[in-house]
Amino acid sequence: MTEPGLRQRKKDSSETSATPKNVTHAGGDKISSLGNLYVWVLLGAGLLIYQFPNIAKAPLRLFLGQSGRDTHLPGVRPNSVSTFSADIPKRDAVVEAFKHAWLAYERDAMGDDEYHPFSHTGSNLTAAGGIGYTVADSIDTMLIMGLDDEYQRARTWVAEKLSFDRDAEFNTFETTIRVMGGLLAAYHLSDQDHLFLEKAQELADRILPTFETDSGLPLSLVNLGLKEGVPDMDNNGMVSTAEVATLQLEFRYLAHLTDEDIYWEKAERVMAVLRAARMPHGLASIFLSPKEGRFMTASIRLGSRGDSYYEYLIKQYLQTNQTEDVYREMYDDAMTGIHNYLVQTSISSKLIYTAELNPERTGQGELGWRLTPKQDHLVCFLGGSLMLGATTSGALLHPVSVPPRLEELSEVGKRDWKTGVELVKTCMATHETATGLSPEIVHFRMPGDEVENYAASKGNMPSDWYIKGSKPGHPPSLDARYILRPETVESLFLAFRLTGDTQYRDQGWAIFQAIEKHCRVDSGGYASVKNVDQVPVEHEDKMETFLMSETLKYLYLLFADASVLPLSEYVFNTEAHPFPVFNPSFRTGFS
Ligand code: DMJ
């Protein structure tokens, strides 16, 4: 086997050694002999490389300005990049699941806001009539999946039946992300069918009065019929951080489409108020006063009422093609706060998770913060979001490789990537239950905790996390539910698109199979389960709208060809409705 190599060396030697002899200048002989030595060294190296090609890779990387050492980021397995083509059988299985959900809803409850698959009925959010909660939330998934017949019927319902003239109070945030977001994405994906834009704009105009507060922060509720903002007295009129800061992608895209500045101004004003109200650590408590535009002393967390504030910081930056640096700054500031105060490591299996900070008064009446090792399923959006942020806001060049290389990311980008990968891993670990589904809320064991407190103890040692209040022989706690939430599969979709690592598809497939096994209702639709750690499962008679808008869409996209809705061209709103990235006009003056 060495024969060809030796022959090659002889031939190369005679050809290249002739060149220095033709050079005529003083000291020519010396140069010539040095040249010969140089050539022999090169030839030796060439032979080595020929025999052992891997030897060349590290110096070549150095020569190209890339780190010669491990260029793989955490979570990126060497040689793991697959092709990004569709996994057709799995993708089509998700389409079948969507049809199973939609056709049951259409049969039993078409037009109603919500669906109850066991009682075969629908219900509306208020007694004043529905606002297309499920239909508007599902249409873009039909367009993405190519379900033309279903889409045409849903469009007809929007054209003939959808009305927002309802004299009742609706949640401002939920109505915006699900209904307005769904209509805007439908407009884009249907090649600008104006019906959807008109409906989205009509809805936005009914929501606009909620922004008429002293600070400009929108009120939590809106009477769509009367076009009035309504304070949420259950929370003393305070507004949630996630709710006021998760309307921006929708209102900004509408401003871009309609050329109406008002939508932009109202949405941007909220961000200016939040920026001015910055808490010292860069984090945000979950309530604000709409009168003063100040954060209240309240929990700080990435779960409910906090989550999508952080999500929309990076997504606003991406929506306008990375041109609005203010969002990048706010995002970086918040991610640093998260790393400094919320990111924790579990005691035994070293899982990375995010804890919550809860305010409490000391004996002397001073304000302190208690760390609670609790993580909502909702937080599982953060893993993928951090990876997305690392490859954009945290990148030194654009676009980064897939998977990104170590040297392509800033220090902050590397930090965020690493945490993102670890959080996805932790969220997958919370699927290690009897059903393979993850619970609504997990708690992590802290040093000094008593072992018997941990219902998740499966053997001699308890696992690092447990479901609080779940005790054998007792009714399951609400924390033990799986309500068809999308956050883990959302992160798996992002992680797969950013790495090409097939482990993420495998994990998504395992979750999909668990949903099929435990949530699918034979007569049609899907239902939440009451306890992820109990088989056979008990169901709740409810199919959340985000199953069709988010969970099944992200699963579909995980198995679809990566050219479908590429991350470089789209941002997904928090309800998984895709909006195209655009270049902002003069509108943005926020700095
Ligand atoms: C969705 O309505 C949105 O993703 C929202 O931001 C949070 N919760 C649900 C899904 O879990």
CSV table of C-alpha atoms in Angstrom, one decimal, residues 177-590:
chain,number,residue,atom,x,y,z
A,177,ILE,CA,-50.9,36.5,19.7
A,178,ARG,CA,-53.5,33.9,18.6
A,179,VAL,CA,-56.1,35.7,16.5
A,180,MET,CA,-54.3,38.8,15.1
A,181,GLY,CA,-51.0,36.8,14.8
A,182,GLY,CA,-52.8,34.0,13.1
A,183,LEU,CA,-54.6,36.3,10.6
A,184,LEU,CA,-51.4,38.1,9.8
A,185,ALA,CA,-49.5,34.9,9.1
A,186,ALA,CA,-52.4,33.6,7.0
A,187,TYR,CA,-52.2,36.9,5.0
A,188,HIS,CA,-48.6,36.4,4.3
A,189,LEU,CA,-48.8,32.6,3.5
A,190,SER,CA,-51.9,32.9,1.3
A,191,ASP,CA,-50.1,35.3,-1.0
A,192,GLN,CA,-51.7,38.3,0.5
A,193,ASP,CA,-55.3,37.4,0.6
A,194,HIS,CA,-56.7,40.7,1.8
A,195,LEU,CA,-59.5,39.2,3.8
A,196,PHE,CA,-56.9,38.2,6.5
A,197,LEU,CA,-55.2,41.6,6.6
A,198,GLU,CA,-58.6,43.4,6.8
A,199,LYS,CA,-59.7,41.2,9.7
A,200,ALA,CA,-56.3,41.6,11.5
A,201,GLN,CA,-56.5,45.4,11.1
A,202,GLU,CA,-60.0,45.5,12.3
A,203,LEU,CA,-59.0,43.6,15.4
A,204,ALA,CA,-56.0,45.7,16.0
A,205,ASP,CA,-58.1,48.9,15.9
A,206,ARG,CA,-60.4,47.4,18.5
A,207,ILE,CA,-57.4,46.6,20.7
A,208,LEU,CA,-55.7,50.0,20.3
A,209,PRO,CA,-57.7,51.7,23.1
A,210,THR,CA,-56.0,49.4,25.6
A,211,PHE,CA,-52.8,51.5,25.1
A,212,GLU,CA,-54.5,54.7,26.3
A,213,THR,CA,-53.0,54.6,29.8
A,214,ASP,CA,-50.8,57.2,31.5
A,215,SER,CA,-47.7,55.2,30.7
A,216,GLY,CA,-48.7,53.7,27.3
A,217,LEU,CA,-48.6,50.1,28.7
A,218,PRO,CA,-51.7,48.4,27.4
A,219,LEU,CA,-54.4,47.2,29.8
A,220,SER,CA,-54.8,43.4,30.3
A,221,LEU,CA,-58.3,43.2,29.0
A,222,VAL,CA,-60.2,44.7,26.1
A,223,ASN,CA,-63.9,45.0,25.4
A,224,LEU,CA,-63.8,44.3,21.6
A,225,GLY,CA,-67.4,45.4,21.0
A,226,LEU,CA,-67.1,48.7,22.9
A,227,LYS,CA,-63.5,49.2,21.9
A,228,GLU,CA,-62.4,49.9,25.4
A,229,GLY,CA,-59.4,48.9,27.5
A,230,VAL,CA,-60.4,47.3,30.8
A,231,PRO,CA,-58.0,46.8,33.9
A,232,ASP,CA,-57.7,43.4,35.3
A,233,MET,CA,-58.9,43.9,38.9
A,234,ASP,CA,-57.9,40.3,39.8
A,235,ASN,CA,-54.4,41.7,39.7
A,236,ASN,CA,-55.3,45.1,41.2
A,237,GLY,CA,-55.2,46.7,37.7
A,238,MET,CA,-51.5,45.8,37.3
A,239,VAL,CA,-50.3,44.5,33.9
A,240,SER,CA,-48.1,41.4,33.2
A,241,THR,CA,-44.7,42.0,31.8
A,242,ALA,CA,-45.0,39.2,29.2
A,243,GLU,CA,-48.4,40.4,28.2
A,244,VAL,CA,-47.5,44.0,27.5
A,245,ALA,CA,-44.2,43.1,25.8
A,246,THR,CA,-45.6,40.4,23.5
A,247,LEU,CA,-47.7,42.4,21.1
A,248,GLN,CA,-44.8,44.1,19.3
A,249,LEU,CA,-44.1,41.6,16.5
A,250,GLU,CA,-47.8,41.7,15.6
A,251,PHE,CA,-48.4,45.4,15.7
A,252,ARG,CA,-45.1,46.2,14.0
A,253,TYR,CA,-45.8,43.8,11.2
A,254,LEU,CA,-49.2,45.3,10.7
A,255,ALA,CA,-47.7,48.8,10.6
A,256,HIS,CA,-45.3,47.6,7.9
A,257,LEU,CA,-48.1,46.1,5.9
A,258,THR,CA,-50.6,48.9,6.2
A,259,ASP,CA,-48.1,51.8,6.4
A,260,GLU,CA,-50.0,53.1,9.4
A,261,ASP,CA,-47.6,54.5,12.0
A,262,ILE,CA,-49.9,54.2,14.9
A,263,TYR,CA,-49.5,50.5,15.3
A,264,TRP,CA,-45.7,50.9,15.4
A,265,GLU,CA,-45.8,53.8,17.8
A,266,LYS,CA,-48.0,52.1,20.3
A,267,ALA,CA,-45.9,48.9,20.3
A,268,GLU,CA,-42.6,50.7,20.4
A,269,ARG,CA,-43.7,53.0,23.2
A,270,VAL,CA,-44.2,50.0,25.5
A,271,MET,CA,-40.6,48.9,24.9
A,272,ALA,CA,-39.4,52.4,25.7
A,273,VAL,CA,-41.3,52.4,29.0
A,274,LEU,CA,-39.8,49.0,29.9
A,275,ARG,CA,-36.3,50.1,29.0
A,276,ALA,CA,-36.6,53.2,31.2
A,277,ALA,CA,-38.0,51.1,34.0
A,278,ARG,CA,-35.0,48.7,34.0
A,279,MET,CA,-34.5,47.0,37.3
A,280,PRO,CA,-30.9,47.0,38.6
A,281,HIS,CA,-30.1,43.4,37.5
A,282,GLY,CA,-31.5,43.7,34.0
A,283,LEU,CA,-34.3,41.2,34.8
A,284,ALA,CA,-38.0,42.1,34.8
A,285,SER,CA,-40.5,41.4,37.6
A,286,ILE,CA,-43.8,40.0,36.3
A,287,PHE,CA,-46.0,43.0,37.0
A,288,LEU,CA,-45.9,46.6,36.1
A,289,SER,CA,-48.1,49.6,37.0
A,290,PRO,CA,-49.8,50.9,33.9
A,291,LYS,CA,-50.1,54.3,35.6
A,292,GLU,CA,-46.5,54.9,36.4
A,293,GLY,CA,-44.8,52.5,34.0
A,294,ARG,CA,-42.8,51.0,36.8
A,295,PHE,CA,-42.0,47.4,37.7
A,296,MET,CA,-43.8,46.2,40.8
A,297,THR,CA,-42.1,44.2,43.6
A,298,ALA,CA,-43.2,40.8,42.3
A,299,SER,CA,-41.7,37.5,41.2
A,300,ILE,CA,-38.9,37.4,38.6
A,301,ARG,CA,-39.2,34.3,36.4
A,302,LEU,CA,-39.1,32.9,32.9
A,303,GLY,CA,-42.4,31.1,33.3
A,304,SER,CA,-45.9,32.5,33.2
A,305,ARG,CA,-46.2,36.3,32.9
A,306,GLY,CA,-42.4,36.6,32.3
A,307,ASP,CA,-41.5,34.3,29.5
A,308,SER,CA,-42.3,36.0,26.2
A,309,TYR,CA,-40.9,39.3,27.3
A,310,TYR,CA,-37.5,37.7,26.9
A,311,GLU,CA,-38.5,35.9,23.8
A,312,TYR,CA,-39.7,39.1,22.0
A,313,LEU,CA,-36.5,41.0,22.8
A,314,ILE,CA,-34.5,38.8,20.5
A,315,LYS,CA,-37.3,38.4,18.0
A,316,GLN,CA,-37.9,42.2,17.6
A,317,TYR,CA,-34.2,42.5,16.8
A,318,LEU,CA,-34.5,39.7,14.2
A,319,GLN,CA,-37.8,40.9,12.8
A,320,THR,CA,-36.2,44.1,11.5
A,321,ASN,CA,-33.2,42.4,10.1
A,322,GLN,CA,-30.9,43.0,13.0
A,323,THR,CA,-31.0,46.8,12.4
A,324,GLU,CA,-32.5,48.0,15.8
A,325,ASP,CA,-29.6,47.7,18.2
A,326,VAL,CA,-31.7,48.8,21.1
A,327,TYR,CA,-33.3,45.3,21.2
A,328,ARG,CA,-30.0,43.6,21.0
A,329,GLU,CA,-28.8,45.6,24.0
A,330,MET,CA,-31.9,44.9,26.0
A,331,TYR,CA,-31.7,41.3,25.1
A,332,ASP,CA,-28.0,41.0,26.0
A,333,ASP,CA,-28.7,42.8,29.3
A,334,ALA,CA,-31.5,40.5,30.1
A,335,MET,CA,-29.6,37.3,29.2
A,336,THR,CA,-26.7,38.5,31.5
A,337,GLY,CA,-29.2,39.0,34.3
A,338,ILE,CA,-30.6,35.5,33.7
A,339,HIS,CA,-27.1,34.0,33.8
A,340,ASN,CA,-26.2,35.9,36.9
A,341,TYR,CA,-29.3,35.3,39.0
A,342,LEU,CA,-31.5,32.6,37.6
A,343,VAL,CA,-29.4,29.9,35.9
A,344,GLN,CA,-28.8,27.0,38.3
A,345,THR,CA,-27.3,23.5,38.2
A,346,SER,CA,-29.1,20.5,39.7
A,347,ILE,CA,-27.2,18.7,42.5
A,348,SER,CA,-26.7,15.2,41.1
A,349,SER,CA,-27.1,15.0,37.4
A,350,LYS,CA,-26.0,18.6,36.9
A,351,LEU,CA,-28.9,19.6,34.8
A,352,ILE,CA,-29.0,23.3,34.0
A,353,TYR,CA,-32.3,25.0,34.8
A,354,THR,CA,-33.7,28.4,35.6
A,355,ALA,CA,-35.0,29.2,39.1
A,356,GLU,CA,-37.4,31.9,40.1
A,357,LEU,CA,-36.8,34.8,42.5
A,358,ASN,CA,-39.6,35.7,44.9
A,359,PRO,CA,-39.6,38.9,47.0
A,360,GLU,CA,-39.8,38.6,50.7
A,361,ARG,CA,-39.4,40.9,53.7
A,362,THR,CA,-36.7,40.1,56.2
A,363,GLY,CA,-37.4,40.4,59.9
A,364,GLN,CA,-36.2,44.0,59.7
A,365,GLY,CA,-38.6,44.7,57.0
A,366,GLU,CA,-36.0,44.8,54.3
A,367,LEU,CA,-36.7,43.4,50.8
A,368,GLY,CA,-34.9,40.2,50.0
A,369,TRP,CA,-35.2,37.7,47.2
A,370,ARG,CA,-35.8,34.0,47.8
A,371,LEU,CA,-34.6,31.6,45.1
A,372,THR,CA,-37.2,28.9,44.3
A,373,PRO,CA,-36.0,26.0,42.2
A,374,LYS,CA,-39.1,25.8,40.1
A,375,GLN,CA,-39.3,25.6,36.3
A,376,ASP,CA,-42.5,25.8,34.3
A,377,HIS,CA,-42.8,23.9,31.0
A,378,LEU,CA,-43.3,27.4,29.6
A,379,VAL,CA,-39.6,28.0,30.2
A,380,CYS,CA,-38.6,25.4,27.7
A,381,PHE,CA,-38.9,28.0,24.9
A,382,LEU,CA,-35.6,29.5,26.3
A,383,GLY,CA,-33.2,26.7,25.2
A,384,GLY,CA,-34.0,27.2,21.5
A,385,SER,CA,-34.3,31.0,21.9
A,386,LEU,CA,-30.8,31.2,23.5
A,387,MET,CA,-29.4,29.2,20.6
A,388,LEU,CA,-31.1,31.4,18.1
A,389,GLY,CA,-29.8,34.5,19.9
A,390,ALA,CA,-26.3,33.1,20.1
A,391,THR,CA,-26.2,32.6,16.3
A,392,THR,CA,-27.5,36.1,15.5
A,393,SER,CA,-27.1,38.7,18.3
A,394,GLY,CA,-24.1,36.7,19.6
A,395,ALA,CA,-22.4,36.1,16.3
A,396,LEU,CA,-19.2,37.7,15.1
A,397,LEU,CA,-20.1,37.1,11.4
A,398,HIS,CA,-23.4,36.6,9.5
A,399,PRO,CA,-24.6,34.1,8.7
A,400,VAL,CA,-22.8,31.6,11.0
A,401,SER,CA,-22.2,28.1,9.9
A,402,VAL,CA,-24.6,25.3,10.6
A,403,PRO,CA,-23.7,24.2,13.2
A,404,PRO,CA,-22.0,27.3,14.3
A,405,ARG,CA,-18.3,27.2,14.9
A,406,LEU,CA,-16.7,28.3,18.2
A,407,GLU,CA,-14.8,31.1,16.6
A,408,GLU,CA,-17.9,32.5,15.0
A,409,LEU,CA,-19.5,33.4,18.3
A,410,SER,CA,-18.7,36.2,20.7
A,411,GLU,CA,-18.1,35.3,24.3
A,412,VAL,CA,-21.7,36.1,25.2
A,413,GLY,CA,-22.8,34.1,22.2
A,414,LYS,CA,-20.8,31.1,23.4
A,415,ARG,CA,-22.3,31.5,26.9
A,416,ASP,CA,-25.8,31.6,25.5
A,417,TRP,CA,-25.3,28.7,23.1
A,418,LYS,CA,-24.0,26.5,25.9
A,419,THR,CA,-26.8,27.4,28.3
A,420,GLY,CA,-29.4,26.9,25.5
A,421,VAL,CA,-28.1,23.4,24.6
A,422,GLU,CA,-28.1,22.5,28.3
A,423,LEU,CA,-31.7,23.8,28.8
A,424,VAL,CA,-32.9,21.7,25.9
A,425,LYS,CA,-31.3,18.7,27.5
A,426,THR,CA,-33.0,19.5,30.8
A,427,CYS,CA,-36.4,19.9,29.2
A,428,MET,CA,-35.9,16.5,27.6
A,429,ALA,CA,-35.0,15.1,31.0
A,430,THR,CA,-38.4,16.2,32.3
A,431,HIS,CA,-40.0,13.9,29.7
A,432,GLU,CA,-38.6,10.9,31.7
A,433,THR,CA,-42.0,10.1,33.1
A,434,ALA,CA,-44.3,7.2,32.8
A,435,THR,CA,-45.9,8.7,29.7
A,436,GLY,CA,-42.9,10.3,28.1
A,437,LEU,CA,-44.7,13.6,28.5
A,438,SER,CA,-43.4,16.4,30.6
A,439,PRO,CA,-45.3,18.0,33.4
A,440,GLU,CA,-46.6,21.6,33.6
A,441,ILE,CA,-44.1,22.5,36.4
A,442,VAL,CA,-41.1,20.8,37.9
A,443,HIS,CA,-39.1,21.6,41.0
A,444,PHE,CA,-35.5,20.8,41.4
A,445,ARG,CA,-34.0,19.2,44.5
A,446,MET,CA,-31.8,21.5,46.6
A,447,PRO,CA,-29.0,20.5,48.9
A,448,GLY,CA,-30.5,19.7,52.3
A,449,ASP,CA,-34.0,18.8,51.0
A,450,GLU,CA,-35.6,15.8,52.6
A,451,VAL,CA,-35.7,12.8,50.3
A,452,GLU,CA,-39.2,11.8,51.2
A,453,ASN,CA,-40.5,15.1,49.8
A,454,TYR,CA,-39.7,13.9,46.3
A,455,ALA,CA,-42.5,12.0,44.7
A,456,ALA,CA,-40.3,11.5,41.7
A,457,SER,CA,-38.0,9.2,43.7
A,458,LYS,CA,-37.7,6.1,41.5
A,459,GLY,CA,-35.4,3.7,43.4
A,460,ASN,CA,-32.9,4.4,46.0
A,461,MET,CA,-32.1,7.9,45.0
A,462,PRO,CA,-34.6,10.6,44.0
A,463,SER,CA,-34.1,12.1,40.6
A,464,ASP,CA,-32.9,15.7,40.5
A,465,TRP,CA,-36.4,17.0,39.7
A,466,TYR,CA,-39.9,16.1,40.9
A,467,ILE,CA,-43.5,17.1,40.6
A,468,LYS,CA,-44.6,19.0,43.7
A,469,GLY,CA,-47.6,17.7,45.5
A,470,SER,CA,-47.7,14.4,43.6
A,471,LYS,CA,-48.0,11.7,46.1
A,472,PRO,CA,-49.1,8.1,45.4
A,473,GLY,CA,-52.7,7.6,46.5
A,474,HIS,CA,-53.5,11.3,46.3
A,475,PRO,CA,-55.1,13.2,43.4
A,476,PRO,CA,-52.5,14.6,41.1
A,477,SER,CA,-51.4,18.2,41.5
A,478,LEU,CA,-52.0,20.7,38.7
A,479,ASP,CA,-48.3,20.7,38.2
A,480,ALA,CA,-48.5,17.1,36.9
A,481,ARG,CA,-50.6,17.9,33.8
A,482,TYR,CA,-49.5,18.0,30.2
A,483,ILE,CA,-51.8,20.3,28.4
A,484,LEU,CA,-50.4,19.8,24.8
A,485,ARG,CA,-47.8,22.6,25.3
A,486,PRO,CA,-45.3,23.3,22.5
A,487,GLU,CA,-42.2,24.8,24.3
A,488,THR,CA,-40.0,21.8,24.2
A,489,VAL,CA,-40.7,20.9,20.6
A,490,GLU,CA,-40.3,24.6,19.7
A,491,SER,CA,-36.7,24.4,21.1
A,492,LEU,CA,-36.0,21.1,19.4
A,493,PHE,CA,-37.1,22.7,16.0
A,494,LEU,CA,-34.7,25.6,16.5
A,495,ALA,CA,-31.9,23.4,17.8
A,496,PHE,CA,-32.3,21.1,14.7
A,497,ARG,CA,-32.3,24.0,12.3
A,498,LEU,CA,-29.3,25.5,13.9
A,499,THR,CA,-27.2,22.4,14.2
A,500,GLY,CA,-28.6,19.7,11.8
A,501,ASP,CA,-28.1,17.3,14.6
A,502,THR,CA,-30.5,14.4,14.2
A,503,GLN,CA,-30.7,13.8,17.9
A,504,TYR,CA,-33.2,16.7,18.0
A,505,ARG,CA,-35.4,15.0,15.4
A,506,ASP,CA,-35.2,11.8,17.4
A,507,GLN,CA,-36.3,13.6,20.6
A,508,GLY,CA,-39.1,15.3,18.8
A,509,TRP,CA,-40.3,12.0,17.4
A,510,ALA,CA,-40.3,10.5,20.9
A,511,ILE,CA,-42.5,13.4,22.1
A,512,PHE,CA,-44.8,13.1,19.2
A,513,GLN,CA,-45.2,9.4,19.8
A,514,ALA,CA,-46.0,10.0,23.5
A,515,ILE,CA,-48.7,12.5,22.4
A,516,GLU,CA,-50.1,10.0,20.0
A,517,LYS,CA,-50.2,7.3,22.6
A,518,HIS,CA,-51.6,9.3,25.5
A,519,CYS,CA,-53.4,12.4,24.3
A,520,ARG,CA,-55.0,11.2,21.1
A,521,VAL,CA,-58.8,10.7,21.4
A,522,ASP,CA,-60.0,7.8,19.2
A,523,SER,CA,-63.2,9.6,18.2
A,524,GLY,CA,-61.2,12.7,17.1
A,525,GLY,CA,-59.0,15.4,18.6
A,526,TYR,CA,-56.4,15.4,21.4
A,527,ALA,CA,-56.8,16.0,25.1
A,528,SER,CA,-54.6,17.1,28.0
A,529,VAL,CA,-53.6,14.5,30.5
A,530,LYS,CA,-53.9,15.0,34.3
A,531,ASN,CA,-50.8,13.2,35.4
A,532,VAL,CA,-47.8,12.6,33.2
A,533,ASP,CA,-46.6,10.0,35.7
A,534,GLN,CA,-49.6,7.8,35.6
A,535,VAL,CA,-50.5,5.1,33.0
A,536,PRO,CA,-53.1,4.6,31.9
A,537,VAL,CA,-53.7,8.3,31.8
A,538,GLU,CA,-56.7,10.3,32.9
A,539,HIS,CA,-57.7,13.0,30.4
A,540,GLU,CA,-59.1,16.5,30.7
A,541,ASP,CA,-61.8,17.3,28.2
A,542,LYS,CA,-59.9,20.1,26.5
A,543,MET,CA,-57.8,20.5,23.4
A,544,GLU,CA,-55.8,23.8,23.7
A,545,THR,CA,-55.7,25.9,20.5
A,546,PHE,CA,-51.9,25.9,20.7
A,547,LEU,CA,-51.8,22.2,19.8
A,548,MET,CA,-52.7,23.1,16.2
A,549,SER,CA,-51.0,26.5,16.0
A,550,GLU,CA,-47.7,25.6,17.7
A,551,THR,CA,-47.1,22.0,18.9
A,552,LEU,CA,-48.0,20.3,15.6
A,553,LYS,CA,-46.6,23.1,13.5
A,554,TYR,CA,-43.2,22.9,15.2
A,555,LEU,CA,-43.2,19.1,14.9
A,556,TYR,CA,-44.0,19.4,11.2
A,557,LEU,CA,-41.2,21.9,10.7
A,558,LEU,CA,-38.8,19.7,12.6
A,559,PHE,CA,-39.3,17.0,10.0
A,560,ALA,CA,-39.8,19.2,7.0
A,561,ASP,CA,-37.1,20.3,4.6
A,562,ALA,CA,-35.2,23.2,6.1
A,563,SER,CA,-36.1,25.4,3.2
A,564,VAL,CA,-39.6,25.6,4.6
A,565,LEU,CA,-39.8,28.9,6.5
A,566,PRO,CA,-36.0,29.4,7.0
A,567,LEU,CA,-34.9,31.1,10.2
A,568,SER,CA,-33.0,33.7,8.3
A,569,GLU,CA,-36.2,34.9,6.7
A,570,TYR,CA,-38.9,34.4,9.3
A,571,VAL,CA,-39.6,35.2,12.9
A,572,PHE,CA,-42.2,33.1,14.7
A,573,ASN,CA,-44.5,35.0,17.1
A,574,THR,CA,-45.0,33.5,20.5
A,575,GLU,CA,-47.9,31.4,19.2
A,576,ALA,CA,-45.8,30.1,16.3
A,577,HIS,CA,-47.3,32.3,13.6
A,578,PRO,CA,-44.5,33.1,11.1
A,579,PHE,CA,-43.9,36.7,10.0
A,580,PRO,CA,-41.3,37.6,7.3
A,581,VAL,CA,-38.2,39.5,8.3
A,582,PHE,CA,-38.3,43.0,6.8
A,583,ASN,CA,-36.2,46.1,6.7
A,584,PRO,CA,-37.7,48.9,8.8
A,585,SER,CA,-38.7,52.1,7.2
A,586,PHE,CA,-38.2,55.5,8.9
A,587,ARG,CA,-40.6,54.4,11.5
A,588,THR,CA,-38.2,53.2,14.2
A,589,GLY,CA,-36.7,56.0,16.2
A,590,PHE,CA,-36.1,53.9,19.3
